[in-house]
Short mmCIF file of C-alpha atoms and ligand atoms in Angstrom, two decimals:
data_model
loop_
_atom_site.label_atom_id
_atom_site.label_comp_id
_atom_site.label_asym_id
_atom_site.label_seq_id
_atom_site.Cartn_x
_atom_site.Cartn_y
_atom_site.Cartn_z
CA MET A 1 -24.29 17.60 25.36
CA MET A 2 -22.07 14.99 26.97
CA LYS A 3 -18.67 15.92 28.32
CA PRO A 4 -15.80 16.10 25.82
CA LEU A 5 -13.46 13.26 25.00
CA HIS A 6 -9.84 14.28 25.44
CA VAL A 7 -7.07 13.68 22.94
CA GLY A 8 -3.32 13.70 23.48
CA LEU A 9 -1.61 14.37 20.17
CA LEU A 10 1.84 12.85 19.74
CA GLY A 11 3.65 14.56 16.89
CA PHE A 12 3.00 18.01 15.49
CA GLY A 13 4.46 17.72 12.00
CA THR A 14 2.47 17.91 8.77
CA VAL A 15 -0.25 15.49 9.85
CA GLY A 16 -0.43 16.67 13.47
CA ARG A 17 -0.99 20.23 12.31
CA GLY A 18 -3.57 19.03 9.81
CA VAL A 19 -5.49 17.30 12.61
CA TRP A 20 -5.28 20.43 14.76
CA ASP A 21 -6.56 22.67 11.95
CA VAL A 22 -9.38 20.47 10.67
CA LEU A 23 -10.60 19.50 14.13
CA HIS A 24 -10.91 23.17 15.08
CA ARG A 25 -12.24 24.38 11.74
CA ASN A 26 -15.00 21.76 11.61
CA GLN A 27 -15.50 21.47 15.34
CA GLU A 28 -19.20 22.18 15.28
CA GLU A 29 -20.09 19.61 12.62
CA ILE A 30 -17.76 17.03 14.10
CA THR A 31 -19.40 17.44 17.50
CA ARG A 32 -22.86 17.11 15.94
CA ARG A 33 -21.72 13.82 14.44
CA ALA A 34 -19.75 12.45 17.36
CA GLY A 35 -22.39 13.30 19.94
CA ARG A 36 -19.86 14.99 22.20
CA PRO A 37 -16.96 17.38 21.70
CA ILE A 38 -13.49 16.08 20.90
CA ARG A 39 -10.85 18.27 22.50
CA ILE A 40 -7.07 18.19 22.18
CA THR A 41 -5.86 18.62 25.75
CA ALA A 42 -2.17 17.93 25.20
CA VAL A 43 0.36 18.01 22.38
CA GLY A 44 3.64 16.12 22.67
CA THR A 45 6.39 16.99 20.22
CA ARG A 46 10.17 16.81 20.35
CA THR A 47 10.33 20.34 18.96
CA PRO A 48 7.73 22.22 21.03
CA GLU A 49 9.08 25.61 19.98
CA ARG A 50 7.72 24.96 16.47
CA ALA A 51 4.22 24.31 17.81
CA ARG A 52 4.05 27.10 20.38
CA GLU A 53 2.64 29.83 18.16
CA THR A 54 -0.10 27.63 16.70
CA LEU A 55 -1.20 26.38 20.10
CA ALA A 56 -1.16 29.88 21.60
CA ALA A 57 -3.82 30.95 19.10
CA ARG A 58 -6.26 28.52 20.77
CA PRO A 59 -5.33 28.21 24.41
CA GLY A 60 -6.31 25.07 26.27
CA ALA A 61 -3.85 22.42 25.12
CA ALA A 62 -0.72 21.70 27.14
CA LEU A 63 2.50 21.53 25.14
CA SER A 64 5.28 19.17 26.12
CA ALA A 65 8.49 17.64 24.81
CA ASP A 66 7.89 14.61 27.05
CA LEU A 67 5.77 12.30 24.91
CA ALA A 68 5.61 9.55 27.52
CA ALA A 69 4.14 12.03 30.01
CA VAL A 70 1.44 13.08 27.53
CA VAL A 71 0.39 9.42 27.18
CA ARG A 72 -0.12 9.09 30.93
CA ARG A 73 -1.98 12.33 31.58
CA ASP A 74 -5.28 11.90 33.37
CA ASP A 75 -6.94 14.30 30.95
CA VAL A 76 -6.07 12.16 27.91
CA ASP A 77 -8.61 9.49 26.84
CA ILE A 78 -7.30 8.90 23.32
CA VAL A 79 -3.64 8.89 22.34
CA CYS A 80 -3.22 9.97 18.72
CA GLU A 81 0.16 8.72 17.53
CA LEU A 82 1.51 10.72 14.58
CA ILE A 83 5.26 10.53 15.15
CA GLY A 84 5.97 7.62 12.79
CA GLY A 85 8.79 5.09 13.08
CA VAL A 86 8.58 1.79 14.91
CA GLY A 87 10.77 2.28 17.99
CA ASP A 88 9.39 5.04 20.21
CA ALA A 89 6.00 4.78 18.56
CA ARG A 90 5.67 1.13 19.62
CA THR A 91 6.68 1.91 23.21
CA LEU A 92 4.28 4.87 23.44
CA VAL A 93 1.36 3.00 21.90
CA LEU A 94 1.82 -0.04 24.15
CA ASP A 95 2.13 2.26 27.14
CA ALA A 96 -1.06 4.07 26.18
CA ILE A 97 -2.89 0.74 25.94
CA ALA A 98 -1.46 -0.42 29.26
CA HIS A 99 -2.89 2.75 30.80
CA GLY A 100 -6.32 2.05 29.33
CA LYS A 101 -6.18 4.72 26.62
CA HIS A 102 -7.61 4.27 23.16
CA VAL A 103 -5.14 4.74 20.32
CA VAL A 104 -5.54 6.35 16.90
CA THR A 105 -2.51 5.97 14.67
CA ALA A 106 -1.46 6.76 11.11
CA ASN A 107 1.58 4.49 11.43
CA LYS A 108 1.51 1.75 8.78
CA ALA A 109 5.00 0.42 9.52
CA LEU A 110 4.18 0.10 13.21
CA LEU A 111 1.03 -1.93 12.52
CA ALA A 112 2.52 -4.06 9.74
CA LEU A 113 5.45 -5.00 11.98
CA HIS A 114 3.94 -4.97 15.48
CA GLY A 115 0.20 -5.00 14.84
CA ASN A 116 -0.37 -8.49 16.26
CA GLU A 117 1.23 -7.53 19.55
CA ILE A 118 -0.58 -4.18 19.67
CA PHE A 119 -4.03 -5.59 18.90
CA ALA A 120 -3.60 -8.42 21.41
CA ALA A 121 -2.68 -5.90 24.10
CA ALA A 122 -5.62 -3.67 23.14
CA SER A 123 -8.10 -6.58 23.22
CA ALA A 124 -6.84 -7.64 26.63
CA LYS A 125 -7.32 -4.08 27.92
CA GLY A 126 -10.64 -3.50 26.16
CA VAL A 127 -9.43 -0.39 24.32
CA MET A 128 -9.68 0.55 20.65
CA VAL A 129 -6.84 0.97 18.18
CA ALA A 130 -7.98 2.74 15.02
CA PHE A 131 -5.81 3.20 11.95
CA GLU A 132 -7.75 4.53 8.95
CA ALA A 133 -4.94 6.99 8.15
CA ALA A 134 -2.34 4.23 7.95
CA VAL A 135 -3.51 3.14 4.49
CA ALA A 136 -4.13 5.42 1.51
CA GLY A 137 -4.29 8.64 3.57
CA GLY A 138 -7.71 10.20 3.25
CA VAL A 139 -9.33 7.32 1.36
CA PRO A 140 -11.64 5.47 3.78
CA ILE A 141 -10.49 2.04 2.63
CA ILE A 142 -10.14 0.51 6.09
CA LYS A 143 -13.73 1.41 6.92
CA ALA A 144 -14.89 0.04 3.57
CA LEU A 145 -13.07 -3.28 4.00
CA ARG A 146 -13.96 -3.71 7.64
CA GLU A 147 -17.56 -2.54 7.59
CA GLY A 148 -18.99 -1.59 4.20
CA LEU A 149 -18.00 -4.89 2.57
CA THR A 150 -18.64 -7.07 5.60
CA ALA A 151 -21.21 -9.23 3.77
CA ASN A 152 -18.66 -10.33 1.21
CA ARG A 153 -16.12 -13.02 0.88
CA ILE A 154 -13.35 -10.76 -0.39
CA GLU A 155 -11.53 -12.45 -3.27
CA TRP A 156 -8.73 -10.01 -3.99
CA LEU A 157 -7.70 -6.41 -3.85
CA ALA A 158 -5.17 -4.41 -5.81
CA GLY A 159 -4.05 -0.92 -4.95
CA ILE A 160 -1.91 2.01 -5.98
CA ILE A 161 -0.92 2.79 -2.42
CA ASN A 162 2.34 4.68 -2.75
CA GLY A 163 1.85 8.18 -4.10
CA THR A 164 5.55 8.84 -4.59
CA SER A 165 5.99 5.85 -6.90
CA ASN A 166 2.83 6.65 -8.78
CA PHE A 167 3.97 10.23 -9.27
CA ILE A 168 7.31 9.03 -10.63
CA LEU A 169 5.73 6.50 -13.01
CA SER A 170 3.20 9.07 -14.25
CA GLU A 171 5.99 11.55 -14.97
CA MET A 172 8.18 8.94 -16.66
CA ARG A 173 5.33 7.98 -18.94
CA ALA A 174 4.24 11.54 -19.73
CA SER A 175 7.70 12.98 -20.33
CA GLY A 176 9.75 9.97 -21.44
CA ARG A 177 12.35 10.77 -18.76
CA SER A 178 14.28 8.19 -16.77
CA PHE A 179 13.54 7.00 -13.23
CA ALA A 180 16.62 8.77 -11.84
CA ASP A 181 15.70 12.08 -13.50
CA VAL A 182 12.14 12.12 -12.23
CA LEU A 183 13.14 10.99 -8.74
CA ALA A 184 15.63 13.87 -8.54
CA GLU A 185 12.87 16.30 -9.48
CA ALA A 186 10.45 14.82 -6.97
CA GLN A 187 13.08 15.22 -4.26
CA ALA A 188 13.89 18.79 -5.28
CA ARG A 189 10.19 19.65 -5.04
CA GLY A 190 9.90 17.95 -1.67
CA TYR A 191 7.50 15.18 -2.82
CA ALA A 192 9.92 12.34 -2.19
CA GLU A 193 11.90 11.83 0.99
CA ALA A 194 15.66 12.44 0.98
CA ASP A 195 15.91 8.68 1.46
CA PRO A 196 13.22 7.45 -0.89
CA THR A 197 13.97 3.75 -0.40
CA PHE A 198 10.74 2.81 1.40
CA ASP A 199 8.65 4.55 -1.25
CA VAL A 200 10.40 3.45 -4.43
CA GLU A 201 11.35 -0.08 -3.32
CA GLY A 202 7.79 -1.06 -2.45
CA ILE A 203 8.30 -1.26 1.33
CA ASP A 204 5.80 1.47 2.21
CA ALA A 205 3.25 -0.15 -0.10
CA ALA A 206 3.94 -3.57 1.45
CA HIS A 207 3.24 -2.15 4.92
CA LYS A 208 -0.13 -0.87 3.74
CA LEU A 209 -0.92 -4.05 1.82
CA THR A 210 -0.14 -6.20 4.86
CA ILE A 211 -2.74 -4.26 6.86
CA MET A 212 -5.39 -4.51 4.13
CA SER A 213 -4.74 -8.22 3.65
CA ALA A 214 -5.23 -8.89 7.35
CA ILE A 215 -8.61 -7.18 7.46
CA ALA A 216 -9.74 -8.50 4.07
CA PHE A 217 -9.09 -12.15 4.90
CA GLY A 218 -9.04 -12.36 8.68
CA VAL A 219 -5.39 -13.34 9.02
CA PRO A 220 -2.68 -11.90 11.29
CA MET A 221 -0.30 -9.20 10.03
CA GLN A 222 2.59 -10.93 8.25
CA PHE A 223 4.79 -8.25 6.77
CA ASP A 224 7.82 -10.54 6.89
CA ARG A 225 6.13 -12.79 4.32
CA ALA A 226 5.18 -10.01 1.90
CA TYR A 227 7.02 -9.82 -1.42
CA ALA A 228 8.19 -6.28 -2.24
CA GLU A 229 9.75 -5.13 -5.47
CA GLY A 230 9.90 -1.44 -6.35
CA ILE A 231 10.12 0.73 -9.44
CA SER A 232 13.79 1.72 -9.41
CA ARG A 233 14.78 -0.66 -12.19
CA LEU A 234 11.98 0.23 -14.59
CA THR A 235 13.08 1.82 -17.83
CA ARG A 236 11.27 4.23 -20.10
CA GLU A 237 11.54 1.59 -22.86
CA ASP A 238 9.41 -0.79 -20.82
CA LEU A 239 6.84 1.91 -20.12
CA ARG A 240 6.70 2.64 -23.85
CA TYR A 241 6.45 -0.99 -24.96
CA ALA A 242 3.71 -1.59 -22.39
CA GLU A 243 1.84 1.38 -23.86
CA GLU A 244 2.20 -0.04 -27.40
CA LEU A 245 0.60 -3.25 -26.18
CA GLY A 246 -2.31 -1.40 -24.55
CA TYR A 247 -1.06 -1.48 -20.94
CA ARG A 248 0.20 0.89 -18.27
CA ILE A 249 2.79 0.01 -15.64
CA LYS A 250 1.77 0.78 -12.06
CA LEU A 251 3.28 -0.15 -8.73
CA LEU A 252 0.49 -2.35 -7.36
CA GLY A 253 -0.01 -4.01 -4.03
CA ILE A 254 -1.98 -7.20 -4.67
CA THR A 255 -3.43 -9.64 -2.18
CA ARG A 256 -5.56 -12.57 -3.24
CA ARG A 257 -7.02 -15.79 -1.91
CA THR A 258 -5.96 -18.72 -4.01
CA ARG A 259 -5.46 -22.48 -3.96
CA VAL A 260 -2.17 -24.22 -4.58
CA ASN A 261 -2.16 -28.02 -4.87
CA GLY A 262 -5.54 -28.16 -3.16
CA HIS A 263 -4.53 -25.92 -0.25
CA GLU A 264 -5.71 -22.40 0.48
CA GLY A 265 -3.10 -19.68 0.37
CA ILE A 266 -2.86 -15.92 0.23
CA GLU A 267 -0.82 -13.94 -2.25
CA LEU A 268 0.75 -10.81 -0.72
CA ARG A 269 2.91 -8.95 -3.19
CA VAL A 270 3.99 -5.49 -4.29
CA HIS A 271 5.64 -5.03 -7.67
CA PRO A 272 5.45 -3.06 -10.91
CA THR A 273 2.50 -4.46 -12.85
CA LEU A 274 1.19 -4.09 -16.38
CA ILE A 275 -2.55 -3.41 -16.30
CA PRO A 276 -4.85 -2.72 -19.25
CA ALA A 277 -4.79 1.00 -20.05
CA THR A 278 -8.58 1.03 -20.25
CA ARG A 279 -9.08 0.14 -16.57
CA LEU A 280 -10.08 3.06 -14.34
CA ILE A 281 -7.25 2.28 -11.95
CA ALA A 282 -4.71 2.45 -14.80
CA ASN A 283 -5.64 6.13 -15.13
CA VAL A 284 -4.86 7.10 -11.55
CA GLU A 285 -2.08 9.62 -12.06
CA GLY A 286 0.34 11.64 -9.99
CA ALA A 287 0.48 11.18 -6.23
CA MET A 288 -3.10 9.88 -5.98
CA ASN A 289 -3.99 6.49 -4.47
CA ALA A 290 -6.66 3.98 -5.49
CA VAL A 291 -7.69 0.55 -4.27
CA LEU A 292 -9.77 -1.92 -6.26
CA VAL A 293 -11.54 -4.52 -4.12
CA LYS A 294 -13.32 -7.58 -5.48
CA GLY A 295 -16.00 -9.05 -3.24
CA ASP A 296 -18.07 -12.09 -4.22
CA ALA A 297 -21.40 -10.31 -3.73
CA VAL A 298 -20.66 -6.71 -4.61
CA GLY A 299 -18.27 -7.35 -7.50
CA ALA A 300 -15.47 -4.87 -8.07
CA THR A 301 -15.45 -1.59 -6.13
CA LEU A 302 -12.91 1.21 -6.47
CA TYR A 303 -11.76 3.72 -3.84
CA TYR A 304 -9.79 6.77 -4.95
CA GLY A 305 -8.30 9.86 -3.36
CA ALA A 306 -5.31 11.60 -1.85
CA GLY A 307 -2.98 9.13 -0.18
CA ALA A 308 -0.97 11.67 1.76
CA GLY A 309 -0.90 15.33 2.76
CA ALA A 310 -1.88 17.22 5.89
CA GLU A 311 -5.63 17.54 5.56
CA PRO A 312 -6.44 14.32 3.65
CA THR A 313 -4.61 12.36 6.32
CA ALA A 314 -6.24 14.44 9.06
CA SER A 315 -9.60 13.56 7.53
CA ALA A 316 -8.89 9.87 8.23
CA VAL A 317 -7.41 10.49 11.68
CA ILE A 318 -10.43 12.53 12.77
CA ALA A 319 -12.85 9.91 11.41
CA ASP A 320 -11.15 7.49 13.79
CA LEU A 321 -11.38 9.97 16.66
CA VAL A 322 -15.12 10.23 16.01
CA ASP A 323 -15.50 6.44 15.86
CA VAL A 324 -13.65 6.01 19.13
CA THR A 325 -15.68 8.78 20.73
CA ARG A 326 -18.96 7.15 19.72
CA MET A 327 -17.90 3.69 20.86
CA HIS A 328 -16.07 4.80 23.99
CA THR A 329 -18.88 3.79 26.32
CA ALA A 330 -19.84 0.61 24.40
CA ASP A 331 -19.03 -2.79 25.83
CA PRO A 332 -15.73 -3.84 24.14
CA GLY A 333 -17.39 -7.04 22.88
CA HIS A 334 -19.89 -5.00 20.89
CA ARG A 335 -17.40 -2.82 19.06
CA VAL A 336 -16.20 -3.40 15.50
CA PRO A 337 -13.22 -5.77 15.83
CA HIS A 338 -9.83 -4.18 15.13
CA LEU A 339 -9.09 -6.51 12.24
CA ALA A 340 -12.70 -6.83 11.02
CA PHE A 341 -12.95 -10.45 12.19
CA GLN A 342 -13.45 -11.43 15.83
CA PRO A 343 -9.99 -11.84 17.39
CA ASP A 344 -10.52 -15.55 18.08
CA GLN A 345 -11.65 -16.09 14.49
CA LEU A 346 -8.43 -15.19 12.68
CA THR A 347 -7.21 -18.04 10.48
CA ASP A 348 -3.73 -19.26 9.70
CA VAL A 349 -4.07 -19.51 5.92
CA PRO A 350 -0.44 -19.27 4.81
CA ILE A 351 1.01 -16.40 2.80
CA LEU A 352 2.42 -17.97 -0.36
CA PRO A 353 6.02 -17.52 -1.44
CA ILE A 354 6.34 -15.49 -4.65
CA GLY A 355 7.28 -18.67 -6.56
CA ASP A 356 3.73 -20.00 -6.02
CA VAL A 357 2.03 -16.90 -7.37
CA VAL A 358 0.07 -17.31 -10.60
CA THR A 359 0.06 -14.35 -12.97
CA SER A 360 0.89 -13.29 -16.52
CA TYR A 361 4.20 -11.80 -17.61
CA TYR A 362 5.74 -9.19 -19.84
CA LEU A 363 9.18 -10.33 -21.03
CA ARG A 364 11.65 -8.13 -22.87
CA LEU A 365 14.64 -9.82 -24.47
CA ARG A 366 17.60 -8.41 -26.31
CA VAL A 367 18.44 -10.88 -29.09
CA ASP A 368 20.60 -11.33 -32.17
CA ASP A 369 18.54 -10.66 -35.25
CA ARG A 370 18.97 -14.10 -36.85
CA PRO A 371 16.68 -16.89 -38.11
CA GLY A 372 15.66 -19.40 -35.46
CA VAL A 373 16.09 -17.12 -32.43
CA LEU A 374 12.38 -16.71 -31.85
CA ALA A 375 11.77 -20.44 -32.41
CA ASP A 376 14.27 -21.32 -29.66
CA ILE A 377 12.56 -18.95 -27.25
CA THR A 378 9.02 -20.09 -27.97
CA ARG A 379 10.10 -23.73 -27.63
CA ILE A 380 11.40 -23.09 -24.12
CA LEU A 381 8.08 -21.51 -23.21
CA ALA A 382 6.01 -24.23 -24.90
CA ASP A 383 7.96 -26.96 -23.08
CA ARG A 384 6.71 -25.42 -19.83
CA GLU A 385 3.17 -24.95 -21.14
CA ILE A 386 3.54 -21.19 -21.05
CA SER A 387 1.39 -19.80 -23.78
CA ILE A 388 2.10 -16.51 -25.56
CA ASP A 389 -0.61 -13.89 -25.67
CA ALA A 390 1.02 -11.10 -27.68
CA MET A 391 4.39 -10.22 -29.14
CA ILE A 392 6.27 -7.35 -30.69
CA GLN A 393 9.57 -7.60 -32.45
CA LYS A 394 11.38 -4.41 -33.32
CA GLU A 395 13.34 -3.87 -36.52
CA PRO A 396 16.99 -3.38 -35.56
CA PRO A 397 18.19 0.15 -36.32
CA GLU A 398 20.21 0.51 -39.56
CA GLY A 399 23.56 -1.26 -39.28
CA GLU A 400 22.75 -3.03 -35.96
CA HIS A 401 22.19 -6.74 -35.51
CA GLU A 402 20.51 -6.86 -32.12
CA THR A 403 16.89 -6.16 -31.43
CA ASP A 404 14.19 -6.23 -28.72
CA ILE A 405 11.52 -8.88 -28.54
CA ILE A 406 8.61 -8.28 -26.20
CA LEU A 407 6.35 -11.17 -25.21
CA LEU A 408 3.20 -11.24 -23.11
CA THR A 409 2.40 -14.63 -21.63
CA HIS A 410 -0.78 -16.19 -20.34
CA ARG A 411 -1.08 -16.94 -16.65
CA THR A 412 1.43 -19.36 -15.25
CA VAL A 413 3.03 -20.11 -11.93
CA GLU A 414 6.05 -17.92 -11.17
CA ARG A 415 8.48 -20.83 -10.66
CA ASN A 416 7.72 -21.88 -14.20
CA ILE A 417 8.57 -18.52 -15.69
CA ASP A 418 11.74 -18.26 -13.57
CA ASP A 419 12.84 -21.58 -14.98
CA ALA A 420 12.02 -20.53 -18.55
CA ILE A 421 13.89 -17.22 -18.12
CA ALA A 422 17.01 -19.02 -16.89
CA LYS A 423 16.93 -21.25 -20.00
CA ILE A 424 16.29 -18.31 -22.32
CA GLU A 425 19.16 -16.31 -20.83
CA ALA A 426 21.45 -19.27 -21.47
CA LEU A 427 20.74 -19.19 -25.22
CA PRO A 428 23.80 -17.92 -27.14
CA THR A 429 21.59 -15.58 -29.18
CA VAL A 430 20.11 -13.80 -26.14
CA ARG A 431 22.04 -10.79 -24.83
CA GLY A 432 22.03 -9.91 -21.14
CA LYS A 433 19.17 -10.36 -18.71
CA VAL A 434 15.54 -10.86 -19.61
CA VAL A 435 13.34 -8.07 -18.21
CA ARG A 436 10.32 -9.59 -16.50
CA ILE A 437 7.32 -7.56 -15.30
CA ARG A 438 4.15 -9.17 -13.95
CA LEU A 439 0.84 -8.48 -15.68
CA GLU A 440 -2.69 -8.51 -14.26
CA GLU A 441 -5.89 -8.07 -16.25
CA LEU A 442 -7.80 -7.18 -13.05
CA ASN A 443 -11.08 -8.55 -14.38
N1 LIG B 1 5.10 8.08 1.43
C1 LIG B 1 3.74 7.71 1.17
C2 LIG B 1 3.46 7.81 -0.30
C3 LIG B 1 2.73 8.57 1.83
O1 LIG B 1 4.30 8.24 -1.09
O2 LIG B 1 2.37 7.41 -0.68
C4 LIG B 1 2.45 8.22 3.24
O3 LIG B 1 2.02 6.91 3.39
#
């Protein structure tokens, strides 16, 4: 057996502990697969007292509160960054690369924001940066996109990649409770962060989508061009109306190659989306994740599993440790490229602004219940060549004179629908704002 590869673990929270436990529990099988042992020689954490007892049970790993020192230790070949955040994590990762260490990270925000810089530094140094755990936790979606689907021209992908949002939407639908109610419960149970903004406003999903888009299409990371809209303004009425029309509402991250006015572009967007209730992905419930990928040769493929949690995430981290261990001695030019495409083969296909996106729409309008109201609305849509696919109009409750109209449109460019909505909202018979939710058939 060859000599072990040595890992310096940065961070000993939920995921760090998961990596420690799984790596030791499955050590024998992992070694049989990797071809040599993988040993944690150092653990860096800002709260070492919390890790002391666990480490003492298996002596051999140094414990330190000085994370920068762990990165530079001679007995560390791979730096495993599990601290999160984009400040210290960026400094530590770049320092690891500068010292010729490979990096394994679960940090989606770091890669979405600083990935281009990090991968350029890693290529220049001839080291690997692996990040399976950064997207969809334990689901091996990075490996699938980068290697399993390498024969394909990937056309689009759509994913439920934020477990917190999916949990909240599942609960809202099942119980008929409001967003605020379910969020409060999720927080009380410790599912959602005290500050849930990144999860419920689509930012976390946009980080993950940015990474997948880069490796699906061979473009640089462009988080600043991603469109992110979360679930905090969704109402139970909209979930119910969607259901009546045969759809479910999910927070989806969607990235797609498209053409606008003869030019290639890439859609990169996260938002609540109506999808047909009969699709497999529409039935992904609770905190689970799923990604649907459409390749030109393979067709549609679906990847499903736990998107967070100690051991699911550790599963992805350790897969990367094994990959790095196997490829450690390979010539850097013969390794799988970080972003699936050779670094000099990335293209500059632009990310499209949301106004150029083409999709279908769910519109909910509060209107006066009077003759001619619907005709005015449909005329505005027809003038813009927006065709209506389905409609429900509710009877106003006894004694009331306002009612809801729900329209599903065919596909149209977003600017067009924005323009139509502005005109509809200006009608004297339309009350308040039009609710607009994008709709994808995913076929
Ligand atoms: N906060 C994420 C989620 C998990 O809710 O899916 C880690 O990426």
